[in-house]
Coordinates of C-alpha atoms and ligand atoms in Angstrom, one line a residue:
X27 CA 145.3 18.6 -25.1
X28 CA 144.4 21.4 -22.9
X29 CA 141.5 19.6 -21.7
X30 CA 143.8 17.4 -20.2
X31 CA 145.9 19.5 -18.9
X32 CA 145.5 20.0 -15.4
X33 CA 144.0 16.6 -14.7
X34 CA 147.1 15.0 -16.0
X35 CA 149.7 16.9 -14.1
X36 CA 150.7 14.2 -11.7
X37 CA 151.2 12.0 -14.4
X38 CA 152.9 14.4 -16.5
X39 CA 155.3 14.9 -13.7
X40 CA 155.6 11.0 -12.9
X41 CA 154.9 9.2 -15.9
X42 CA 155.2 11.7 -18.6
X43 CA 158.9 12.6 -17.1
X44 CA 160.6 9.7 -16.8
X45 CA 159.6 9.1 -21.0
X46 CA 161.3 12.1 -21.6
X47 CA 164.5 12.2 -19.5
X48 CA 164.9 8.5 -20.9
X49 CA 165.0 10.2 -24.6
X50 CA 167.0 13.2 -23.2
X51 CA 169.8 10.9 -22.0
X52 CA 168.9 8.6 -25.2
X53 CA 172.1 7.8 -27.1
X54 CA 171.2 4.8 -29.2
X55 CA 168.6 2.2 -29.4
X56 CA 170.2 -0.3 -28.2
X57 CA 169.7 -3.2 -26.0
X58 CA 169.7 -0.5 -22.4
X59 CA 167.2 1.5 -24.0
X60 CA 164.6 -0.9 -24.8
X61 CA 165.0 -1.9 -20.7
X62 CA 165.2 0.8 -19.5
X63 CA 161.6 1.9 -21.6
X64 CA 160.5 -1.6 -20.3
X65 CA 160.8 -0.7 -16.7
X66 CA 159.4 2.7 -17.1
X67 CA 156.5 1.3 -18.4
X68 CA 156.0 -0.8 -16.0
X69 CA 156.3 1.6 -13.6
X70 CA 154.0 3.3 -14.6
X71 CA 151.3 0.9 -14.3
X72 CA 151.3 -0.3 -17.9
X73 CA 151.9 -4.1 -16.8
X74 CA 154.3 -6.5 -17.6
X75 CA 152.6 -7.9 -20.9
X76 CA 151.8 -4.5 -22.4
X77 CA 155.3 -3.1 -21.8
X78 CA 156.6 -6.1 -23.5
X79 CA 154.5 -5.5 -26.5
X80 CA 155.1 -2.0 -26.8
X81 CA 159.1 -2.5 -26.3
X82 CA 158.6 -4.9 -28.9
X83 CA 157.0 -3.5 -31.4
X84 CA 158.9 -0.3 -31.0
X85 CA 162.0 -1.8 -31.6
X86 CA 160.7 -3.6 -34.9
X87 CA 159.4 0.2 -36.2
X88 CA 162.7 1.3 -35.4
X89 CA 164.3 -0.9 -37.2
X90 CA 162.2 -0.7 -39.6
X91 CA 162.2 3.4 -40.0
X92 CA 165.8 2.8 -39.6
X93 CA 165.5 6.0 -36.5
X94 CA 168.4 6.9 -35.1
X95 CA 167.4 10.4 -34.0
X96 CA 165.6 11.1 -30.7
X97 CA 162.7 13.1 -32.4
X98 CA 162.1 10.1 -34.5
X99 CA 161.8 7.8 -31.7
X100 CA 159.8 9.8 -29.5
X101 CA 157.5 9.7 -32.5
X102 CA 157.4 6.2 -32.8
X103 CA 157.2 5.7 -28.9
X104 CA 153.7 8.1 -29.2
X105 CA 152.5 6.6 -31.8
X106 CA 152.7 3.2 -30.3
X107 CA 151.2 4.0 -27.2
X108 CA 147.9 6.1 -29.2
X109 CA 148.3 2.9 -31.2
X110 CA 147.6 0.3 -28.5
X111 CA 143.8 2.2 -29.0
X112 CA 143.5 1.7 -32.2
X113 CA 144.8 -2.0 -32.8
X114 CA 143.7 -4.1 -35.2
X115 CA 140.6 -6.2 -34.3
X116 CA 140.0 -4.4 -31.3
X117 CA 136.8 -2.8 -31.0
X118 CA 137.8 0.4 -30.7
X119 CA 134.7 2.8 -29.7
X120 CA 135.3 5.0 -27.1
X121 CA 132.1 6.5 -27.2
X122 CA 128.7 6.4 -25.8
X123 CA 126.1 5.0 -27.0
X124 CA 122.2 6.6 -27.0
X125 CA 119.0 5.4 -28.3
X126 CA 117.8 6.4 -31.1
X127 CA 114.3 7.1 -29.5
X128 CA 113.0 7.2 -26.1
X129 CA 115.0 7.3 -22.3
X130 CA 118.5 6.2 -22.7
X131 CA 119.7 3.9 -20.2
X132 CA 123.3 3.5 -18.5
X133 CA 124.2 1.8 -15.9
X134 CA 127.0 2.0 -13.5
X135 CA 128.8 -1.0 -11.8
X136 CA 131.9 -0.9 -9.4
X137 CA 133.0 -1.5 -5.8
X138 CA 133.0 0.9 -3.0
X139 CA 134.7 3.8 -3.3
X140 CA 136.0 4.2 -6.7
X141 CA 133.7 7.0 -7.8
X142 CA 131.0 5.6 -8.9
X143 CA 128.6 7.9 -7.5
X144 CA 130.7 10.8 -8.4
X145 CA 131.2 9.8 -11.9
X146 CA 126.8 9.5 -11.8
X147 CA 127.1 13.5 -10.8
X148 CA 128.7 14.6 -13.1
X149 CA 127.6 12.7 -15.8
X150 CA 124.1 14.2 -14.9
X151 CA 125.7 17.9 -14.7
X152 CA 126.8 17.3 -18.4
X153 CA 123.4 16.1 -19.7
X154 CA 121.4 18.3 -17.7
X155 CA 123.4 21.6 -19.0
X156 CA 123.1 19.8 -22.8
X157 CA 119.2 20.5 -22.0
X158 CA 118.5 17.1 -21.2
X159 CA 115.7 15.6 -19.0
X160 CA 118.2 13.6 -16.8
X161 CA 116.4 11.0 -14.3
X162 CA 118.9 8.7 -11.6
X163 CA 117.9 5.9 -9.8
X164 CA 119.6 5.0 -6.6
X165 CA 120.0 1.3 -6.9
X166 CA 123.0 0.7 -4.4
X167 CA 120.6 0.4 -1.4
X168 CA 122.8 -1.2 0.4
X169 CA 125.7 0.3 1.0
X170 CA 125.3 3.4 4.1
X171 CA 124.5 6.5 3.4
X172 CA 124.9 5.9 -0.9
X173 CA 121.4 6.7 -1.5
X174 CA 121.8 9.9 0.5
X175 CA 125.0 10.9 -1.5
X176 CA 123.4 10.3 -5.0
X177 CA 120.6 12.9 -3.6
X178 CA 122.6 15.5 -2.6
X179 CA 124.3 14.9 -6.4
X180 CA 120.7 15.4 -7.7
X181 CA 120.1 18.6 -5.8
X182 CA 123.6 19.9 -6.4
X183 CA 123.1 19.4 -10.5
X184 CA 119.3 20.1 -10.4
X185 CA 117.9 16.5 -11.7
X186 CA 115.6 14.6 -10.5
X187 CA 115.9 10.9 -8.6
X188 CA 114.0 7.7 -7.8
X189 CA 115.0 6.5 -4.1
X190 CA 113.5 3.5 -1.8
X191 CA 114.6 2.9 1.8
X192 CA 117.8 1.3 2.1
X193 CA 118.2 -2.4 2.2
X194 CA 115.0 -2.0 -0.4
X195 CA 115.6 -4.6 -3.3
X196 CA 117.5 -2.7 -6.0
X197 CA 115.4 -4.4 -9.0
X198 CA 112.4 -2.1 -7.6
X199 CA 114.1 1.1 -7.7
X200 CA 115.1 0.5 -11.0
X201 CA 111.6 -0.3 -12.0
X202 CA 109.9 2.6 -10.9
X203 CA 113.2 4.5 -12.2
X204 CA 112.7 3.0 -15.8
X205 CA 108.7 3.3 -15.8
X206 CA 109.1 6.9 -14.7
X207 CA 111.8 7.7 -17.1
X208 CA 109.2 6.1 -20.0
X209 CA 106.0 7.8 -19.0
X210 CA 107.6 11.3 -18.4
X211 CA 109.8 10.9 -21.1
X212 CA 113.2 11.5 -19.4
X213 CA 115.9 11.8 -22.1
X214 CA 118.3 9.8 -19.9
X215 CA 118.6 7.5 -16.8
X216 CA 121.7 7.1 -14.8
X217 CA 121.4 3.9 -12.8
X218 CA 123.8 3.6 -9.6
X219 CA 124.1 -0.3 -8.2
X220 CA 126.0 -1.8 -5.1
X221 CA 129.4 -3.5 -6.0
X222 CA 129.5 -6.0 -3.9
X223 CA 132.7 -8.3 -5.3
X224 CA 132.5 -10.5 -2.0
X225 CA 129.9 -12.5 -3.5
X226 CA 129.8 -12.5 -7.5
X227 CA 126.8 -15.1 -7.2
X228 CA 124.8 -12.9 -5.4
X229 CA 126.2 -9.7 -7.3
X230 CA 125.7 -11.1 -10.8
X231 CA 122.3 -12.4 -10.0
X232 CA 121.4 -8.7 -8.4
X233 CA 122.8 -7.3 -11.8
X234 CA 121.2 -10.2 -14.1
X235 CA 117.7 -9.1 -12.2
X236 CA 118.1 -5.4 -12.7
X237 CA 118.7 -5.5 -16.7
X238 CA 115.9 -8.1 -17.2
X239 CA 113.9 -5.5 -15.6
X240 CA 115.0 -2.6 -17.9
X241 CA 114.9 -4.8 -21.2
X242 CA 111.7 -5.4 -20.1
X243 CA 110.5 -1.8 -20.3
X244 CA 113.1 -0.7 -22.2
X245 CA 114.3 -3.8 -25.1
X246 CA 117.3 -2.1 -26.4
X247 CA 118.3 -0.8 -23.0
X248 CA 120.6 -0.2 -20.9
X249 CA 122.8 1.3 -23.8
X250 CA 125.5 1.2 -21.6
X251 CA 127.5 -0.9 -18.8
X252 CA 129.8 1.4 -17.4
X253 CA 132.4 -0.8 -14.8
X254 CA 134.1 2.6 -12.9
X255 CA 137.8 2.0 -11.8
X256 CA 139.6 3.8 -9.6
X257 CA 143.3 4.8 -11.2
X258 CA 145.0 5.0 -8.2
X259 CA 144.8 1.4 -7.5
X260 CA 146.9 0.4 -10.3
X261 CA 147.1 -3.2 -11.4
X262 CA 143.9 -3.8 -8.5
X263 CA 142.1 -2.5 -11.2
X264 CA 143.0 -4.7 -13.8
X265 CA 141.9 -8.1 -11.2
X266 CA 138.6 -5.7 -10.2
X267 CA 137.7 -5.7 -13.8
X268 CA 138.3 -9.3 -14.8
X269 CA 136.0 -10.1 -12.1
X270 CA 133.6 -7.9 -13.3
X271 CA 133.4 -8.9 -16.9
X272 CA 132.8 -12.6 -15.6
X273 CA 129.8 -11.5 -13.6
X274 CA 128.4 -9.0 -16.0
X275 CA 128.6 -7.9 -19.6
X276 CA 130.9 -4.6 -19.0
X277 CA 130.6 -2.1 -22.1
X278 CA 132.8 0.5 -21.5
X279 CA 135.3 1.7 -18.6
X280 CA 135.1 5.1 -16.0
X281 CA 138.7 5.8 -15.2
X282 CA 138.0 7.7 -12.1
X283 CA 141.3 9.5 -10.1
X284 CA 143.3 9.9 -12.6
X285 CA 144.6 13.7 -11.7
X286 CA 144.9 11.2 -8.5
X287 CA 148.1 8.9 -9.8
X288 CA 151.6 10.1 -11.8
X289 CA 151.2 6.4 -13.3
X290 CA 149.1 7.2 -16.0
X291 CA 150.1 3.8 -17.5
X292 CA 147.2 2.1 -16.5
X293 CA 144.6 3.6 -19.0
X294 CA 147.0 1.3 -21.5
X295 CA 146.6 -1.9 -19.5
X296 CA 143.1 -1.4 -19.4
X297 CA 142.8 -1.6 -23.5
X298 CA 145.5 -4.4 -24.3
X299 CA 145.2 -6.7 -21.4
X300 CA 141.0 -6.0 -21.3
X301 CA 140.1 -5.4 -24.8
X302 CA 137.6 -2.8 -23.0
X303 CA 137.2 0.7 -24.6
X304 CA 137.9 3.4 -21.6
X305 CA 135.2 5.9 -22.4
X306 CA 135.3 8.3 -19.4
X307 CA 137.9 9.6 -16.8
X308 CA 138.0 11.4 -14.3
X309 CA 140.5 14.0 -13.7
X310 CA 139.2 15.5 -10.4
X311 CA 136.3 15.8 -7.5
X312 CA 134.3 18.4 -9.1
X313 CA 131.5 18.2 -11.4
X314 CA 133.2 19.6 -14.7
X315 CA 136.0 17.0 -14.0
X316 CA 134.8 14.1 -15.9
X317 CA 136.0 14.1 -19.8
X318 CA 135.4 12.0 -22.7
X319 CA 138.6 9.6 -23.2
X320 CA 140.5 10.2 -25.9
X321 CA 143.9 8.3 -26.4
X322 CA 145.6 11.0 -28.4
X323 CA 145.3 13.8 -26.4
X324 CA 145.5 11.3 -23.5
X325 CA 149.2 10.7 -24.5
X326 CA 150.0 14.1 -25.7
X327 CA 149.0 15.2 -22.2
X328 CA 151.6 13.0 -20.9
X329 CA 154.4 14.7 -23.2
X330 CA 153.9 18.3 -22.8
Ligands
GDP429 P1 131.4 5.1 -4.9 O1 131.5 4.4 -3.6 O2 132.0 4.3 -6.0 O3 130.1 5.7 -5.3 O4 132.5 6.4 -4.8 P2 132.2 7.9 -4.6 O5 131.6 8.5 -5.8 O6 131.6 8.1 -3.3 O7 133.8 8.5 -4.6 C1 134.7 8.1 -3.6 C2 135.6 9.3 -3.3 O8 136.4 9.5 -4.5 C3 134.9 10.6 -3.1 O9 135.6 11.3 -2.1 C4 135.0 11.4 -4.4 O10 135.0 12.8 -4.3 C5 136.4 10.9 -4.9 N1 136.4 10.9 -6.4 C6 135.6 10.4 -7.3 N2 136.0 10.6 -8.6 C7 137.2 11.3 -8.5 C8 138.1 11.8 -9.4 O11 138.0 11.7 -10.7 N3 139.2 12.4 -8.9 C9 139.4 12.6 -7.6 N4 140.5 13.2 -7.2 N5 138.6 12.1 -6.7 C10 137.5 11.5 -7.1

């Protein structure tokens, strides 16, 4: 939990608060205290249908445990929300995945702004101080000044980058990135791309062109799809990620900002209403602030 700890504060405060003063004023489980949980769920970013669930389900284990003390159904109220992770049928892998041989690939789709090239960063910092030959390629040539950014990243965390002109045609950086990464055999290669929602024909056709052209070089790459949501938009995430998954095959989630929001909630949404693992979050601007996700200190961190 202490990993947690100060990225979560806000949450802990917002979120994490409002949990526990409902259970301090909590009397009995009655009809009141299944609302009242609803609306502080929902308040904090959980959405509608996963409150309703959890309410639900809640009130069936306490039935069923036959809790009457508050310890017991803070329990069960824990245990719920770690359990959302772990449902049955749900794939349930919140980790990354690597190849077995050769330059691993991820790539990184999202809209402006919601720490994309950030997450990229600090990803790189991680891998680079694991003693791994990190490559980048700066694929989002189109939006100002991005290719610029992901450079300064790559002389901030000492890796190397593949960069074109912007406006060049993002499929081409990628190439050279993937060839490079191949013949100087790079460990792994972060790809950044433009998220441009405005037009998902165009986006998914720009996305469609730069996997063909890793598979090509690369067949079991990239190992990983990474769709980076910003926390502090709340349920805009949820609509940014449907739209997503229908123009690309989305593997795993970056919650980015979430030191940024006290509605913690939405990490929850993100896994029932999704059925997409959250694999990274970001709890900060700085390159150590990126952290693996893991629900159980996750919701411990809300508690403490
Ligand atoms: P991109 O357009 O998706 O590449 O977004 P950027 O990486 O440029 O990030 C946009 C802004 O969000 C920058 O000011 C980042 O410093 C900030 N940012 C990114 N990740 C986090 C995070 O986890 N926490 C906080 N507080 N800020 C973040």
């Amino acid at each position: 939990t202490k990993r947690y700890d100060k990225g979560l504060a806000k949450s802990r405060k917002g979120f994490g608060a409002m949990l526990n003063s409902l259970l301090a004023n909590f009397r009995s489980v009655d009809e009141d205290f299944f609302e009242e949980l609803e609306e502080t769920l929902i308040e904090a970013d959980v959405g509608f249908e996963t409150a309703m669930k959890i309410s639900d389900e809640l009130q069936e284990e306490v039935k069923l445990r036959n809790a009457k003390r508050k310890d017991d159904v803070s329990d069960a109220i824990i245990e719920r929300l770690v359990d959302i992770y772990e449902a049955e049928g749900q794939d349930e892998d919140n980790t990354l995945h690597f190849a077995k041989e050769g330059p691993t690939v991820f790539l990184f789709v999202g809209v402006n702004g919601v720490g994309k090239t950030t997450t990229i960063g600090k990803l790189a910092h991680r891998y680079q101080k694991e003693g791994k030959k990190v490559l980048l390629a700066a694929g989002d040539t189109f939006r100002a000044g991005a290719i610029e950014q992901l450079a300064e990243w790559a002389k901030r965390v000492n890796v190397d980058i593949v960069t074109k002109p912007e406006k060049s045609d993002p499929a081409a950086v990628v190439y050279d990135a993937v060839v490079k990464a191949k013949k100087e055999d790079y460990d792994i290669l972060l790809v950044d791309t433009a998220g441009r929602l405005q037009n998902k024909v165009n986006l998914m056709k720009e996305l469609d062109k730069i996997k063909r052209v890793i598979t090509r070089e690369i067949p079991e790459a990239p190992q990983e799809v990474l769709l980076a949501l910003d926390a502090t938009t709340g349920q805009n995430a949820l609509t940014q990620a449907k739209q997503f998954k229908e123009v690309t095959d989305v593997s795993g989630i970056v919650l980015t900002k979430l030191d940024g929001t006290a509605r913690g909630g939405i990490v929850l949404a993100i896994r029932n209403e999704l059925h997409l693992p959250v694999k990274l979050v970001g709890l900060g601007e700085k390159m150590d602030d990126l952290r693996d996700f893991s629900p159980e200190e996750f919701v411990y961190g809300l508690f403490k």
